[in-house]
PDB file of C-alpha atoms in Angstrom:
ATOM      1  CA  GLN A   1       1.065  -1.938   9.883  1.00 87.00           C
ATOM      2  CA  VAL A   2      -0.834  -4.145   7.298  1.00 92.00           C
ATOM      3  CA  HIS A   3      -4.368  -2.921   6.280  1.00 94.00           C
ATOM      4  CA  LEU A   4      -7.042  -4.250   3.834  1.00 96.00           C
ATOM      5  CA  GLU A   5      -9.430  -1.635   2.690  1.00 95.00           C
ATOM      6  CA  GLU A   6     -12.511  -2.596   0.584  1.00 96.00           C
ATOM      7  CA  SER A   7     -14.411  -0.045  -1.756  1.00 96.00           C
ATOM      8  CA  GLY A   8     -16.829  -0.009  -4.530  1.00 97.00           C
ATOM      9  CA  GLY A   9     -20.166  -0.906  -2.416  1.00 96.00           C
ATOM     10  CA  GLY A  10     -23.255   0.975  -2.703  1.00 97.00           C
ATOM     11  CA  LEU A  11     -26.603   0.644  -3.765  1.00 98.00           C
ATOM     12  CA  VAL A  12     -27.826  -0.921  -7.294  1.00 98.00           C
ATOM     13  CA  GLN A  13     -31.055  -2.125  -9.053  1.00 98.00           C
ATOM     14  CA  SER A  14     -31.654  -5.677  -9.424  1.00 98.00           C
ATOM     15  CA  GLY A  15     -29.885  -6.797 -12.796  1.00 98.00           C
ATOM     16  CA  GLY A  16     -27.170  -4.215 -12.303  1.00 98.00           C
ATOM     17  CA  SER A  17     -23.366  -4.365 -11.602  1.00 98.00           C
ATOM     18  CA  LEU A  18     -20.873  -3.161  -9.071  1.00 98.00           C
ATOM     19  CA  ARG A  19     -17.042  -3.640  -8.749  1.00 98.00           C
ATOM     20  CA  LEU A  20     -15.370  -4.270  -5.529  1.00 98.00           C
ATOM     21  CA  SER A  21     -11.955  -3.506  -4.841  1.00 98.00           C
ATOM     22  CA  CYS A  22      -9.869  -4.496  -1.970  1.00 98.00           C
ATOM     23  CA  VAL A  23      -6.341  -3.131  -1.427  1.00 97.00           C
ATOM     24  CA  ALA A  24      -3.637  -4.549   0.871  1.00 96.00           C
ATOM     25  CA  SER A  25      -1.293  -1.970   2.148  1.00 94.00           C
ATOM     26  CA  GLY A  26       1.884  -2.107   4.558  1.00 93.00           C
ATOM     27  CA  SER A  27       5.060  -4.015   4.406  1.00 90.00           C
ATOM     28  CA  ILE A  28       3.915  -7.115   2.623  1.00 88.00           C
ATOM     29  CA  PHE A  29       6.280  -9.316   0.856  1.00 89.00           C
ATOM     30  CA  SER A  30       3.681 -11.389  -1.148  1.00 92.00           C
ATOM     31  CA  ILE A  31       0.224 -12.398  -1.136  1.00 94.00           C
ATOM     32  CA  ASN A  32      -1.229 -16.013  -0.944  1.00 96.00           C
ATOM     33  CA  ASP A  33      -4.556 -15.527  -1.639  1.00 97.00           C
ATOM     34  CA  MET A  34      -7.559 -12.816  -1.589  1.00 98.00           C
ATOM     35  CA  GLY A  35     -11.034 -13.316  -1.252  1.00 98.00           C
ATOM     36  CA  TRP A  36     -14.531 -12.013  -0.688  1.00 98.00           C
ATOM     37  CA  TYR A  37     -16.891 -13.114   1.833  1.00 98.00           C
ATOM     38  CA  ILE A  38     -20.725 -12.012   2.549  1.00 97.00           C
ATOM     39  CA  GLN A  39     -22.641 -11.489   5.838  1.00 96.00           C
ATOM     40  CA  ARG A  40     -26.132 -10.837   6.368  1.00 92.00           C
ATOM     41  CA  PRO A  41     -27.940  -9.863   9.503  1.00 89.00           C
ATOM     42  CA  GLY A  42     -27.642 -12.740  12.060  1.00 92.00           C
ATOM     43  CA  GLY A  43     -25.735 -15.018   9.624  1.00 93.00           C
ATOM     44  CA  GLN A  44     -22.010 -15.978   9.601  1.00 95.00           C
ATOM     45  CA  ARG A  45     -19.489 -15.181   6.982  1.00 96.00           C
ATOM     46  CA  GLU A  46     -20.020 -17.132   3.867  1.00 97.00           C
ATOM     47  CA  LEU A  47     -17.379 -17.194   0.795  1.00 97.00           C
ATOM     48  CA  VAL A  48     -18.333 -15.628  -2.321  1.00 98.00           C
ATOM     49  CA  ALA A  49     -15.073 -16.042  -4.255  1.00 98.00           C
ATOM     50  CA  VAL A  50     -11.218 -16.606  -3.717  1.00 98.00           C
ATOM     51  CA  VAL A  51      -8.339 -15.923  -5.870  1.00 97.00           C
ATOM     52  CA  VAL A  52      -4.670 -17.492  -5.386  1.00 96.00           C
ATOM     53  CA  SER A  53      -1.698 -15.694  -6.399  1.00 89.00           C
ATOM     54  CA  GLY A  54      -1.064 -17.958  -9.242  1.00 87.00           C
ATOM     55  CA  GLY A  55      -4.463 -17.473 -10.827  1.00 88.00           C
ATOM     56  CA  SER A  56      -6.828 -20.331  -9.540  1.00 96.00           C
ATOM     57  CA  THR A  57     -10.410 -19.084  -8.242  1.00 97.00           C
ATOM     58  CA  ASN A  58     -13.404 -20.713  -6.620  1.00 98.00           C
ATOM     59  CA  TYR A  59     -16.683 -19.544  -6.457  1.00 98.00           C
ATOM     60  CA  ALA A  60     -19.724 -20.035  -4.214  1.00 98.00           C
ATOM     61  CA  ASP A  61     -22.494 -21.770  -6.486  1.00 97.00           C
ATOM     62  CA  SER A  62     -24.937 -18.816  -6.080  1.00 97.00           C
ATOM     63  CA  VAL A  63     -22.648 -16.307  -7.976  1.00 98.00           C
ATOM     64  CA  GLN A  64     -20.777 -18.568 -10.469  1.00 97.00           C
ATOM     65  CA  GLY A  65     -21.245 -17.225 -14.031  1.00 97.00           C
ATOM     66  CA  ARG A  66     -22.101 -13.692 -12.550  1.00 98.00           C
ATOM     67  CA  PHE A  67     -19.291 -12.637 -10.268  1.00 98.00           C
ATOM     68  CA  THR A  68     -15.753 -12.432 -11.420  1.00 98.00           C
ATOM     69  CA  ILE A  69     -12.629 -12.742  -9.196  1.00 98.00           C
ATOM     70  CA  SER A  70      -9.214 -11.489  -9.928  1.00 97.00           C
ATOM     71  CA  MET A  71      -5.857 -10.060  -8.583  1.00 96.00           C
ATOM     72  CA  ASP A  72      -3.367  -7.410  -9.687  1.00 94.00           C
ATOM     73  CA  ASN A  73      -0.388  -8.547  -7.691  1.00 91.00           C
ATOM     74  CA  ALA A  74       1.507  -5.393  -8.755  1.00 92.00           C
ATOM     75  CA  LYS A  75      -1.080  -3.267  -6.915  1.00 95.00           C
ATOM     76  CA  ASN A  76      -1.756  -5.669  -3.847  1.00 95.00           C
ATOM     77  CA  THR A  77      -5.342  -5.443  -5.013  1.00 96.00           C
ATOM     78  CA  ALA A  78      -8.257  -7.853  -5.558  1.00 97.00           C
ATOM     79  CA  TYR A  79     -11.434  -7.401  -7.479  1.00 98.00           C
ATOM     80  CA  LEU A  80     -14.887  -8.468  -7.655  1.00 98.00           C
ATOM     81  CA  GLN A  81     -16.712  -7.803 -10.562  1.00 98.00           C
ATOM     82  CA  MET A  82     -20.553  -8.524  -9.594  1.00 98.00           C
ATOM     83  CA  ASN A  83     -23.011  -8.686 -12.692  1.00 98.00           C
ATOM     84  CA  SER A  84     -26.757  -9.507 -12.722  1.00 98.00           C
ATOM     85  CA  LEU A  85     -27.203  -8.522  -9.219  1.00 98.00           C
ATOM     86  CA  LYS A  86     -30.189  -9.956  -7.183  1.00 97.00           C
ATOM     87  CA  PRO A  87     -31.638  -8.659  -4.002  1.00 97.00           C
ATOM     88  CA  GLU A  88     -30.412 -12.084  -2.218  1.00 95.00           C
ATOM     89  CA  ASP A  89     -26.819 -10.546  -3.059  1.00 97.00           C
ATOM     90  CA  THR A  90     -27.452  -7.654  -0.276  1.00 96.00           C
ATOM     91  CA  ALA A  91     -25.035  -8.186   2.363  1.00 96.00           C
ATOM     92  CA  VAL A  92     -21.906  -6.527   4.002  1.00 97.00           C
ATOM     93  CA  TYR A  93     -18.888  -7.947   1.810  1.00 98.00           C
ATOM     94  CA  TYR A  94     -15.728  -8.262   3.437  1.00 98.00           C
ATOM     95  CA  CYS A  95     -12.116  -9.119   2.011  1.00 98.00           C
ATOM     96  CA  LYS A  96      -9.717 -11.649   3.730  1.00 98.00           C
ATOM     97  CA  ALA A  97      -6.215 -11.858   2.368  1.00 97.00           C
ATOM     98  CA  HIS A  98      -3.235 -14.427   3.482  1.00 97.00           C
ATOM     99  CA  LEU A  99      -0.338 -12.378   3.037  1.00 96.00           C
ATOM    100  CA  ARG A 100       3.399 -13.294   3.388  1.00 94.00           C
ATOM    101  CA  ILE A 101       5.337 -11.036   6.030  1.00 93.00           C
ATOM    102  CA  ARG A 102       8.892 -11.350   7.148  1.00 92.00           C
ATOM    103  CA  GLY A 103       8.949 -15.226   6.611  1.00 91.00           C
ATOM    104  CA  ALA A 104       5.350 -16.099   7.941  1.00 95.00           C
ATOM    105  CA  THR A 105       1.659 -16.017   6.840  1.00 96.00           C
ATOM    106  CA  TYR A 106      -0.853 -13.973   8.337  1.00 96.00           C
ATOM    107  CA  GLN A 107      -4.704 -13.875   7.721  1.00 97.00           C
ATOM    108  CA  TYR A 108      -6.310 -10.073   7.618  1.00 97.00           C
ATOM    109  CA  TRP A 109      -9.947  -9.037   7.097  1.00 97.00           C
ATOM    110  CA  GLY A 110     -11.163  -5.435   6.030  1.00 97.00           C
ATOM    111  CA  GLN A 111     -13.826  -3.741   7.577  1.00 96.00           C
ATOM    112  CA  GLY A 112     -16.217  -4.549   4.828  1.00 96.00           C
ATOM    113  CA  THR A 113     -18.645  -2.512   2.177  1.00 97.00           C
ATOM    114  CA  GLN A 114     -22.221  -2.581   2.047  1.00 97.00           C
ATOM    115  CA  VAL A 115     -23.929  -3.801  -1.233  1.00 98.00           C
ATOM    116  CA  THR A 116     -27.564  -3.260  -1.522  1.00 97.00           C
ATOM    117  CA  VAL A 117     -29.589  -4.452  -4.397  1.00 98.00           C
ATOM    118  CA  SER A 118     -33.218  -3.331  -4.810  1.00 97.00           C
ATOM    119  CA  SER A 119     -36.097  -5.280  -6.250  1.00 93.00           C
TER     120      SER A 119
END
């Protein structure tokens, strides 16, 4: 059974940093891409950043220059380094991955981790 687990969320003051991790476990052949999405109360999930297995990345304009996404293929893990955090970054952060399993590609979501930035 395949599972995504996020960690690293918490409470931080404005201007501070956090590092989120997302680990994919199970019978995974390879990872196509992994990304981070945020969801605020009453809102839809929005892309924060995504990394493709070849290393290409894409960021939301609001986090460009402050957040860095990376992936360790050997550990099936994606990271989101968040610097210069702002109160508006407060949200539940979800990991999403497209994983190659037994010849097909499947999409998975993690359970989410809360990030709260105080002013």
